[in-house]
Amino acid sequence: MKKSVTFKNNILNMAGNLYLPEGFDESKKYSGIVVVHPGGGVKEQTAGVYAQKLSDNGFVALAFDASCQGESEGKPRFLEDPYARVEDVRCAVDYLTTLAYVDQEKIGALGICAGGGYVVAAAPTERRIKAVATVSAVDIGAMFRGEASVETQLQTLEAVAKQRTAEANGTEVNLQTWAPDTLEEIDENTPVLMREAYDYYRTARAQHPNSTNRFKFTSVDKIMSFSASSQISIYLTQPMLLIVGTEADTRGYSDRFYALSNGPKELFEVEGAMHIAMYDIPEYVGQAVPKLTDFFGKNL
């Protein structure tokens, strides 16, 4: 059973879908799982896929839209602020604690892609998260910094600074695309991940009107300053499960999270899967879900 819910993030109303197990009984106590969507995604896409399947296996699962995105409140629209996204996770946990049928001591978090980085960043200091899992995890800060020289990164930050000044003085907002908007934009030089992203986000496969494929260029200064891994080796003592496709060009992020953690951890590889194949392809999701069910069942 799925129901639309709202919950508070300070003054903002956050929009979520709460998935309840079959045979749900309000008088019982359930483990609760916060499910965090990728950058550019919304709750109706892969986050909803995993939330539904986790509820099918007995968990109360909450998929929600990030602040400033989807149906959640927040301005400026299309802002991708990693620090706000981490706070979103905390507020989603707040909400689960208010539900009488969720055991406050049995709350976990699952993040997909950038959402994986956000739950890994939140969990070390959000001690109400008792177990953390990722699928195709990405550290969005590290991804945006990439392998560019510091000089090139500084040039990007200078451009962001100029755009902020321009927008403060009335210039039109600069919106960037997460993925190619059209098939015509893809050529032999287009990275594999961007080809995957186009096929998922911009075709009937998973396209959703609330997932606009846009983010504010002035998000980039916040993104480039962010690290999902900075506190892992110090505070992340909760059990962690990292699920990654063997063919994913982003698997290095999961490898890094795994290497840094000093707590109970497992890196689970899905043979043959690429990054976005883990979002919705039954062959691969069908391998991830039993692993997640077992992991959260044992650790919550």
mmCIF file of C-alpha atoms in Angstrom:
data_model
loop_
_atom_site.group_PDB
_atom_site.id
_atom_site.type_symbol
_atom_site.label_atom_id
_atom_site.label_comp_id
_atom_site.label_asym_id
_atom_site.label_seq_id
_atom_site.Cartn_x
_atom_site.Cartn_y
_atom_site.Cartn_z
ATOM 1 C CA MET A 1 0.000 0.000 0.000
ATOM 2 C CA LYS A 2 1.283 3.442 -0.942
ATOM 3 C CA LYS A 3 0.076 6.739 0.433
ATOM 4 C CA SER A 4 1.114 10.325 -0.191
ATOM 5 C CA VAL A 5 2.483 12.093 2.872
ATOM 6 C CA THR A 6 4.059 15.396 3.810
ATOM 7 C CA PHE A 7 6.548 16.093 6.542
ATOM 8 C CA LYS A 8 8.438 19.083 7.845
ATOM 9 C CA ASN A 9 11.956 20.184 6.996
ATOM 10 C CA ASN A 10 12.138 23.277 9.183
ATOM 11 C CA ILE A 11 9.640 25.612 7.422
ATOM 12 C CA LEU A 12 9.401 23.494 4.270
ATOM 13 C CA ASN A 13 6.774 20.878 3.520
ATOM 14 C CA MET A 14 8.419 17.799 2.051
ATOM 15 C CA ALA A 15 6.466 15.487 -0.252
ATOM 16 C CA GLY A 16 6.835 11.750 0.111
ATOM 17 C CA ASN A 17 5.306 8.407 -0.705
ATOM 18 C CA LEU A 18 5.019 6.066 2.240
ATOM 19 C CA TYR A 19 4.963 2.375 1.348
ATOM 20 C CA LEU A 20 3.333 0.036 3.853
ATOM 21 C CA PRO A 21 3.649 -3.767 3.964
ATOM 22 C CA GLU A 22 0.877 -6.048 2.815
ATOM 23 C CA GLY A 23 -1.383 -6.836 5.756
ATOM 24 C CA PHE A 24 -0.225 -3.648 7.486
ATOM 25 C CA ASP A 25 -1.397 -3.410 11.094
ATOM 26 C CA GLU A 26 -1.101 -0.035 12.843
ATOM 27 C CA SER A 27 -0.922 -1.769 16.214
ATOM 28 C CA LYS A 28 2.358 -3.482 15.273
ATOM 29 C CA LYS A 29 5.904 -2.141 15.141
ATOM 30 C CA TYR A 30 7.845 -2.141 11.871
ATOM 31 C CA SER A 31 11.349 -1.281 10.808
ATOM 32 C CA GLY A 32 11.444 1.934 8.783
ATOM 33 C CA ILE A 33 13.685 2.779 5.838
ATOM 34 C CA VAL A 34 14.322 6.183 4.279
ATOM 35 C CA VAL A 35 14.962 5.870 0.525
ATOM 36 C CA VAL A 36 16.872 8.722 -1.155
ATOM 37 C CA HIS A 37 16.698 9.408 -4.888
ATOM 38 C CA PRO A 38 19.566 10.240 -7.277
ATOM 39 C CA GLY A 39 20.521 13.742 -8.347
ATOM 40 C CA GLY A 40 17.908 14.851 -10.843
ATOM 41 C CA GLY A 41 15.506 12.119 -9.798
ATOM 42 C CA VAL A 42 12.172 12.141 -8.001
ATOM 43 C CA LYS A 43 10.410 9.796 -5.621
ATOM 44 C CA GLU A 44 8.358 8.164 -8.373
ATOM 45 C CA GLN A 45 11.425 6.756 -10.130
ATOM 46 C CA THR A 46 14.054 4.343 -8.778
ATOM 47 C CA ALA A 47 13.576 5.434 -5.153
ATOM 48 C CA GLY A 48 9.943 4.388 -5.446
ATOM 49 C CA VAL A 49 10.907 1.101 -7.077
ATOM 50 C CA TYR A 50 13.110 0.145 -4.142
ATOM 51 C CA ALA A 51 10.723 1.529 -1.506
ATOM 52 C CA GLN A 52 7.885 -0.551 -2.943
ATOM 53 C CA LYS A 53 9.957 -3.706 -2.978
ATOM 54 C CA LEU A 54 11.202 -3.159 0.563
ATOM 55 C CA SER A 55 7.610 -2.724 1.743
ATOM 56 C CA ASP A 56 6.740 -5.955 -0.073
ATOM 57 C CA ASN A 57 9.286 -7.564 2.222
ATOM 58 C CA GLY A 58 7.842 -6.202 5.448
ATOM 59 C CA PHE A 59 9.392 -2.759 5.911
ATOM 60 C CA VAL A 60 7.791 0.668 6.115
ATOM 61 C CA ALA A 61 9.642 2.625 3.422
ATOM 62 C CA LEU A 62 9.604 6.343 2.685
ATOM 63 C CA ALA A 63 10.632 7.754 -0.709
ATOM 64 C CA PHE A 64 10.544 11.539 -0.911
ATOM 65 C CA ASP A 65 11.433 14.459 -3.144
ATOM 66 C CA ALA A 66 14.473 16.507 -2.199
ATOM 67 C CA SER A 67 13.890 20.039 -0.976
ATOM 68 C CA CYS A 68 13.613 22.513 -3.879
ATOM 69 C CA GLN A 69 12.779 19.620 -6.199
ATOM 70 C CA GLY A 70 9.805 17.557 -7.302
ATOM 71 C CA GLU A 71 6.696 18.171 -5.200
ATOM 72 C CA SER A 72 8.651 19.283 -2.130
ATOM 73 C CA GLU A 73 8.780 22.948 -1.218
ATOM 74 C CA GLY A 74 11.906 25.081 -1.280
ATOM 75 C CA LYS A 75 13.427 27.881 -3.303
ATOM 76 C CA PRO A 76 15.300 28.428 -5.477
ATOM 77 C CA ARG A 77 13.856 25.614 -7.541
ATOM 78 C CA PHE A 78 16.226 23.059 -9.076
ATOM 79 C CA LEU A 79 18.856 23.696 -6.408
ATOM 80 C CA GLU A 80 21.108 20.682 -5.786
ATOM 81 C CA ASP A 81 22.683 21.475 -2.430
ATOM 82 C CA PRO A 82 24.370 18.398 -0.929
ATOM 83 C CA TYR A 83 24.223 19.863 2.559
ATOM 84 C CA ALA A 84 20.490 20.455 2.216
ATOM 85 C CA ARG A 85 20.086 16.947 0.795
ATOM 86 C CA VAL A 86 21.772 15.504 3.892
ATOM 87 C CA GLU A 87 19.428 17.554 6.084
ATOM 88 C CA ASP A 88 16.528 16.163 4.038
ATOM 89 C CA VAL A 89 17.633 12.683 5.137
ATOM 90 C CA ARG A 90 17.624 13.721 8.775
ATOM 91 C CA CYS A 91 14.148 15.242 8.441
ATOM 92 C CA ALA A 92 12.863 12.068 6.787
ATOM 93 C CA VAL A 93 14.148 10.165 9.819
ATOM 94 C CA ASP A 94 12.378 12.718 12.041
ATOM 95 C CA TYR A 95 9.154 11.891 10.236
ATOM 96 C CA LEU A 96 9.519 8.135 10.621
ATOM 97 C CA THR A 97 10.029 8.591 14.367
ATOM 98 C CA THR A 98 6.595 10.246 14.600
ATOM 99 C CA LEU A 99 4.829 7.169 13.229
ATOM 100 C CA ALA A 100 3.588 5.014 16.087
ATOM 101 C CA TYR A 101 3.991 1.867 13.993
ATOM 102 C CA VAL A 102 7.695 2.483 13.245
ATOM 103 C CA ASP A 103 10.184 1.274 15.840
ATOM 104 C CA GLN A 104 12.387 4.297 16.555
ATOM 105 C CA GLU A 105 15.342 1.999 17.204
ATOM 106 C CA LYS A 106 14.956 0.238 13.853
ATOM 107 C CA ILE A 107 15.399 2.905 11.187
ATOM 108 C CA GLY A 108 17.685 2.448 8.194
ATOM 109 C CA ALA A 109 18.584 4.440 5.094
ATOM 110 C CA LEU A 110 19.022 3.451 1.458
ATOM 111 C CA GLY A 111 20.368 5.810 -1.191
ATOM 112 C CA ILE A 112 20.702 5.390 -4.941
ATOM 113 C CA CYS A 113 23.447 7.146 -6.966
ATOM 114 C CA ALA A 114 24.008 10.609 -5.412
ATOM 115 C CA GLY A 115 21.401 9.592 -2.836
ATOM 116 C CA GLY A 116 23.838 6.862 -1.826
ATOM 117 C CA GLY A 117 26.474 9.471 -1.155
ATOM 118 C CA TYR A 118 23.994 11.519 0.840
ATOM 119 C CA VAL A 119 22.999 8.659 3.156
ATOM 120 C CA VAL A 120 26.659 7.737 3.639
ATOM 121 C CA ALA A 121 27.355 11.371 4.538
ATOM 122 C CA ALA A 122 24.380 11.547 6.901
ATOM 123 C CA ALA A 123 24.791 8.247 8.738
ATOM 124 C CA PRO A 124 28.070 8.931 10.595
ATOM 125 C CA THR A 125 26.509 11.747 12.626
ATOM 126 C CA GLU A 126 22.836 10.746 12.322
ATOM 127 C CA ARG A 127 22.894 8.035 14.942
ATOM 128 C CA ARG A 128 19.209 7.239 14.551
ATOM 129 C CA ILE A 129 20.167 5.546 11.281
ATOM 130 C CA LYS A 130 21.038 2.052 12.491
ATOM 131 C CA ALA A 131 22.022 0.586 9.112
ATOM 132 C CA VAL A 132 22.923 2.230 5.796
ATOM 133 C CA ALA A 133 22.843 0.809 2.278
ATOM 134 C CA THR A 134 23.554 2.140 -1.190
ATOM 135 C CA VAL A 135 22.879 1.114 -4.774
ATOM 136 C CA SER A 136 25.250 2.480 -7.438
ATOM 137 C CA ALA A 137 26.566 5.030 -4.927
ATOM 138 C CA VAL A 138 28.124 8.288 -6.093
ATOM 139 C CA ASP A 139 29.958 10.969 -4.154
ATOM 140 C CA ILE A 140 28.579 13.924 -6.096
ATOM 141 C CA GLY A 141 31.292 16.267 -4.857
ATOM 142 C CA ALA A 142 34.066 13.985 -6.042
ATOM 143 C CA MET A 143 32.248 13.437 -9.333
ATOM 144 C CA PHE A 144 31.970 17.157 -10.065
ATOM 145 C CA ARG A 145 35.598 17.771 -9.097
ATOM 146 C CA GLY A 146 36.584 14.844 -11.279
ATOM 147 C CA GLU A 147 40.157 14.587 -12.438
ATOM 148 C CA ALA A 148 40.393 18.226 -13.469
ATOM 149 C CA SER A 149 43.346 20.271 -12.303
ATOM 150 C CA VAL A 150 42.885 22.651 -9.405
ATOM 151 C CA GLU A 151 43.295 25.492 -11.900
ATOM 152 C CA THR A 152 40.364 24.188 -13.939
ATOM 153 C CA GLN A 153 38.250 23.689 -10.824
ATOM 154 C CA LEU A 154 38.971 27.257 -9.759
ATOM 155 C CA GLN A 155 37.914 28.495 -13.196
ATOM 156 C CA THR A 156 34.598 26.701 -12.720
ATOM 157 C CA LEU A 157 34.150 28.276 -9.304
ATOM 158 C CA GLU A 158 34.947 31.703 -10.728
ATOM 159 C CA ALA A 159 32.225 31.175 -13.333
ATOM 160 C CA VAL A 160 29.762 30.196 -10.600
ATOM 161 C CA ALA A 161 30.683 33.306 -8.619
ATOM 162 C CA LYS A 162 30.069 35.543 -11.641
ATOM 163 C CA GLN A 163 26.738 33.854 -12.288
ATOM 164 C CA ARG A 164 25.638 34.379 -8.680
ATOM 165 C CA THR A 165 26.438 38.067 -8.984
ATOM 166 C CA ALA A 166 24.589 38.274 -12.280
ATOM 167 C CA GLU A 167 21.495 36.549 -10.895
ATOM 168 C CA ALA A 168 21.566 38.752 -7.779
ATOM 169 C CA ASN A 169 21.386 41.690 -10.173
ATOM 170 C CA GLY A 170 18.475 40.375 -12.176
ATOM 171 C CA THR A 171 19.983 38.130 -14.851
ATOM 172 C CA GLU A 172 18.031 35.024 -15.848
ATOM 173 C CA VAL A 173 18.800 31.855 -13.872
ATOM 174 C CA ASN A 174 21.358 29.545 -15.512
ATOM 175 C CA LEU A 175 19.991 25.998 -15.589
ATOM 176 C CA GLN A 176 22.204 23.065 -16.554
ATOM 177 C CA THR A 177 21.152 19.595 -17.678
ATOM 178 C CA TRP A 178 21.935 16.437 -15.754
ATOM 179 C CA ALA A 179 21.833 14.298 -18.900
ATOM 180 C CA PRO A 180 21.452 14.872 -22.640
ATOM 181 C CA ASP A 181 17.943 16.147 -23.327
ATOM 182 C CA THR A 182 17.627 14.516 -26.735
ATOM 183 C CA LEU A 183 19.081 11.598 -28.630
ATOM 184 C CA GLU A 184 20.599 14.069 -31.113
ATOM 185 C CA GLU A 185 22.888 15.405 -28.388
ATOM 186 C CA ILE A 186 24.581 12.021 -28.012
ATOM 187 C CA ASP A 187 27.629 11.175 -30.118
ATOM 188 C CA GLU A 188 30.715 8.970 -29.915
ATOM 189 C CA ASN A 189 32.223 11.268 -27.285
ATOM 190 C CA THR A 190 29.284 11.084 -24.881
ATOM 191 C CA PRO A 191 30.308 9.250 -21.659
ATOM 192 C CA VAL A 192 28.635 5.921 -20.977
ATOM 193 C CA LEU A 193 26.966 7.243 -17.817
ATOM 194 C CA MET A 194 25.363 10.082 -19.771
ATOM 195 C CA ARG A 195 24.087 7.639 -22.391
ATOM 196 C CA GLU A 196 22.572 5.573 -19.592
ATOM 197 C CA ALA A 197 21.074 8.667 -17.974
ATOM 198 C CA TYR A 198 19.420 9.775 -21.223
ATOM 199 C CA ASP A 199 17.850 6.354 -21.700
ATOM 200 C CA TYR A 200 16.492 6.321 -18.146
ATOM 201 C CA TYR A 201 15.441 9.908 -17.512
ATOM 202 C CA ARG A 202 14.497 11.176 -20.972
ATOM 203 C CA THR A 203 12.575 8.273 -22.483
ATOM 204 C CA ALA A 204 9.385 6.421 -21.627
ATOM 205 C CA ARG A 205 11.459 4.018 -19.536
ATOM 206 C CA ALA A 206 11.337 6.292 -16.471
ATOM 207 C CA GLN A 207 10.623 9.845 -17.619
ATOM 208 C CA HIS A 208 8.501 11.802 -15.128
ATOM 209 C CA PRO A 209 7.170 15.372 -15.422
ATOM 210 C CA ASN A 210 8.643 16.316 -12.040
ATOM 211 C CA SER A 211 12.110 15.145 -13.087
ATOM 212 C CA THR A 212 12.992 18.045 -15.377
ATOM 213 C CA ASN A 213 16.661 17.218 -16.062
ATOM 214 C CA ARG A 214 17.668 20.661 -14.765
ATOM 215 C CA PHE A 215 19.764 21.997 -11.904
ATOM 216 C CA LYS A 216 20.961 25.468 -11.076
ATOM 217 C CA PHE A 217 24.494 26.185 -12.206
ATOM 218 C CA THR A 218 24.994 28.054 -8.941
ATOM 219 C CA SER A 219 24.600 24.720 -7.145
ATOM 220 C CA VAL A 220 28.105 23.834 -8.303
ATOM 221 C CA ASP A 221 30.020 25.738 -5.611
ATOM 222 C CA LYS A 222 28.190 23.771 -2.926
ATOM 223 C CA ILE A 223 28.575 20.494 -4.795
ATOM 224 C CA MET A 224 32.322 20.940 -5.313
ATOM 225 C CA SER A 225 32.882 21.632 -1.620
ATOM 226 C CA PHE A 226 31.045 18.472 -0.570
ATOM 227 C CA SER A 227 32.581 15.152 0.391
ATOM 228 C CA ALA A 228 30.420 12.149 1.202
ATOM 229 C CA SER A 229 33.382 10.310 2.682
ATOM 230 C CA SER A 230 34.981 12.810 5.052
ATOM 231 C CA GLN A 231 33.524 11.322 8.255
ATOM 232 C CA ILE A 232 33.282 7.645 7.298
ATOM 233 C CA SER A 233 36.467 6.448 8.956
ATOM 234 C CA ILE A 234 35.746 8.428 12.134
ATOM 235 C CA TYR A 235 32.057 8.059 12.919
ATOM 236 C CA LEU A 236 30.494 5.486 10.593
ATOM 237 C CA THR A 237 30.169 2.497 12.894
ATOM 238 C CA GLN A 238 26.768 1.325 11.700
ATOM 239 C CA PRO A 239 26.583 -1.670 9.367
ATOM 240 C CA MET A 240 26.931 -0.647 5.720
ATOM 241 C CA LEU A 241 25.981 -2.503 2.529
ATOM 242 C CA LEU A 242 27.221 -1.208 -0.817
ATOM 243 C CA ILE A 243 25.602 -2.715 -3.924
ATOM 244 C CA VAL A 244 27.288 -2.059 -7.245
ATOM 245 C CA GLY A 245 27.204 -3.459 -10.755
ATOM 246 C CA THR A 246 30.450 -5.001 -11.972
ATOM 247 C CA GLU A 247 30.219 -2.944 -15.177
ATOM 248 C CA ALA A 248 29.342 0.375 -13.525
ATOM 249 C CA ASP A 249 31.809 3.125 -14.365
ATOM 250 C CA THR A 250 31.004 4.638 -10.955
ATOM 251 C CA ARG A 251 31.979 1.639 -8.862
ATOM 252 C CA GLY A 252 35.070 3.457 -7.588
ATOM 253 C CA TYR A 253 32.886 5.450 -5.203
ATOM 254 C CA SER A 254 31.563 2.292 -3.560
ATOM 255 C CA ASP A 255 35.101 0.924 -3.392
ATOM 256 C CA ARG A 256 36.228 4.088 -1.616
ATOM 257 C CA PHE A 257 33.356 4.065 0.872
ATOM 258 C CA TYR A 258 34.092 0.428 1.616
ATOM 259 C CA ALA A 259 37.819 1.017 2.107
ATOM 260 C CA LEU A 260 37.265 3.934 4.489
ATOM 261 C CA SER A 261 34.707 2.293 6.753
ATOM 262 C CA ASN A 262 35.911 0.721 9.984
ATOM 263 C CA GLY A 263 32.503 -0.670 10.836
ATOM 264 C CA PRO A 264 30.701 -3.826 9.671
ATOM 265 C CA LYS A 265 30.563 -3.609 5.881
ATOM 266 C CA GLU A 266 29.899 -5.547 2.714
ATOM 267 C CA LEU A 267 30.437 -4.758 -0.957
ATOM 268 C CA PHE A 268 27.950 -6.767 -3.014
ATOM 269 C CA GLU A 269 28.611 -6.989 -6.739
ATOM 270 C CA VAL A 270 25.876 -7.600 -9.291
ATOM 271 C CA GLU A 271 27.478 -9.342 -12.236
ATOM 272 C CA GLY A 272 27.064 -7.584 -15.572
ATOM 273 C CA ALA A 273 25.122 -4.576 -14.291
ATOM 274 C CA MET A 274 25.971 -1.017 -15.277
ATOM 275 C CA HIS A 275 25.271 1.998 -13.079
ATOM 276 C CA ILE A 276 21.696 2.828 -14.087
ATOM 277 C CA ALA A 277 20.746 -0.761 -14.855
ATOM 278 C CA MET A 278 20.559 -1.127 -11.064
ATOM 279 C CA TYR A 279 17.729 1.438 -10.988
ATOM 280 C CA ASP A 280 14.988 -0.613 -12.577
ATOM 281 C CA ILE A 281 16.118 -3.578 -14.669
ATOM 282 C CA PRO A 282 14.351 -6.596 -13.074
ATOM 283 C CA GLU A 283 17.327 -8.933 -13.566
ATOM 284 C CA TYR A 284 19.530 -6.696 -11.424
ATOM 285 C CA VAL A 285 17.024 -5.174 -9.010
ATOM 286 C CA GLY A 286 15.926 -8.740 -8.362
ATOM 287 C CA GLN A 287 19.397 -9.494 -7.022
ATOM 288 C CA ALA A 288 19.700 -6.293 -4.995
ATOM 289 C CA VAL A 289 16.373 -6.505 -3.170
ATOM 290 C CA PRO A 290 16.922 -9.885 -1.436
ATOM 291 C CA LYS A 291 20.333 -8.643 -0.336
ATOM 292 C CA LEU A 292 18.832 -5.430 1.047
ATOM 293 C CA THR A 293 16.033 -7.364 2.730
ATOM 294 C CA ASP A 294 18.494 -9.662 4.438
ATOM 295 C CA PHE A 295 20.784 -6.778 5.409
ATOM 296 C CA PHE A 296 18.094 -4.607 6.940
ATOM 297 C CA GLY A 297 16.385 -7.652 8.477
ATOM 298 C CA LYS A 298 19.555 -8.566 10.356
ATOM 299 C CA ASN A 299 20.645 -5.062 11.319
ATOM 300 C CA LEU A 300 17.399 -3.344 12.243
#
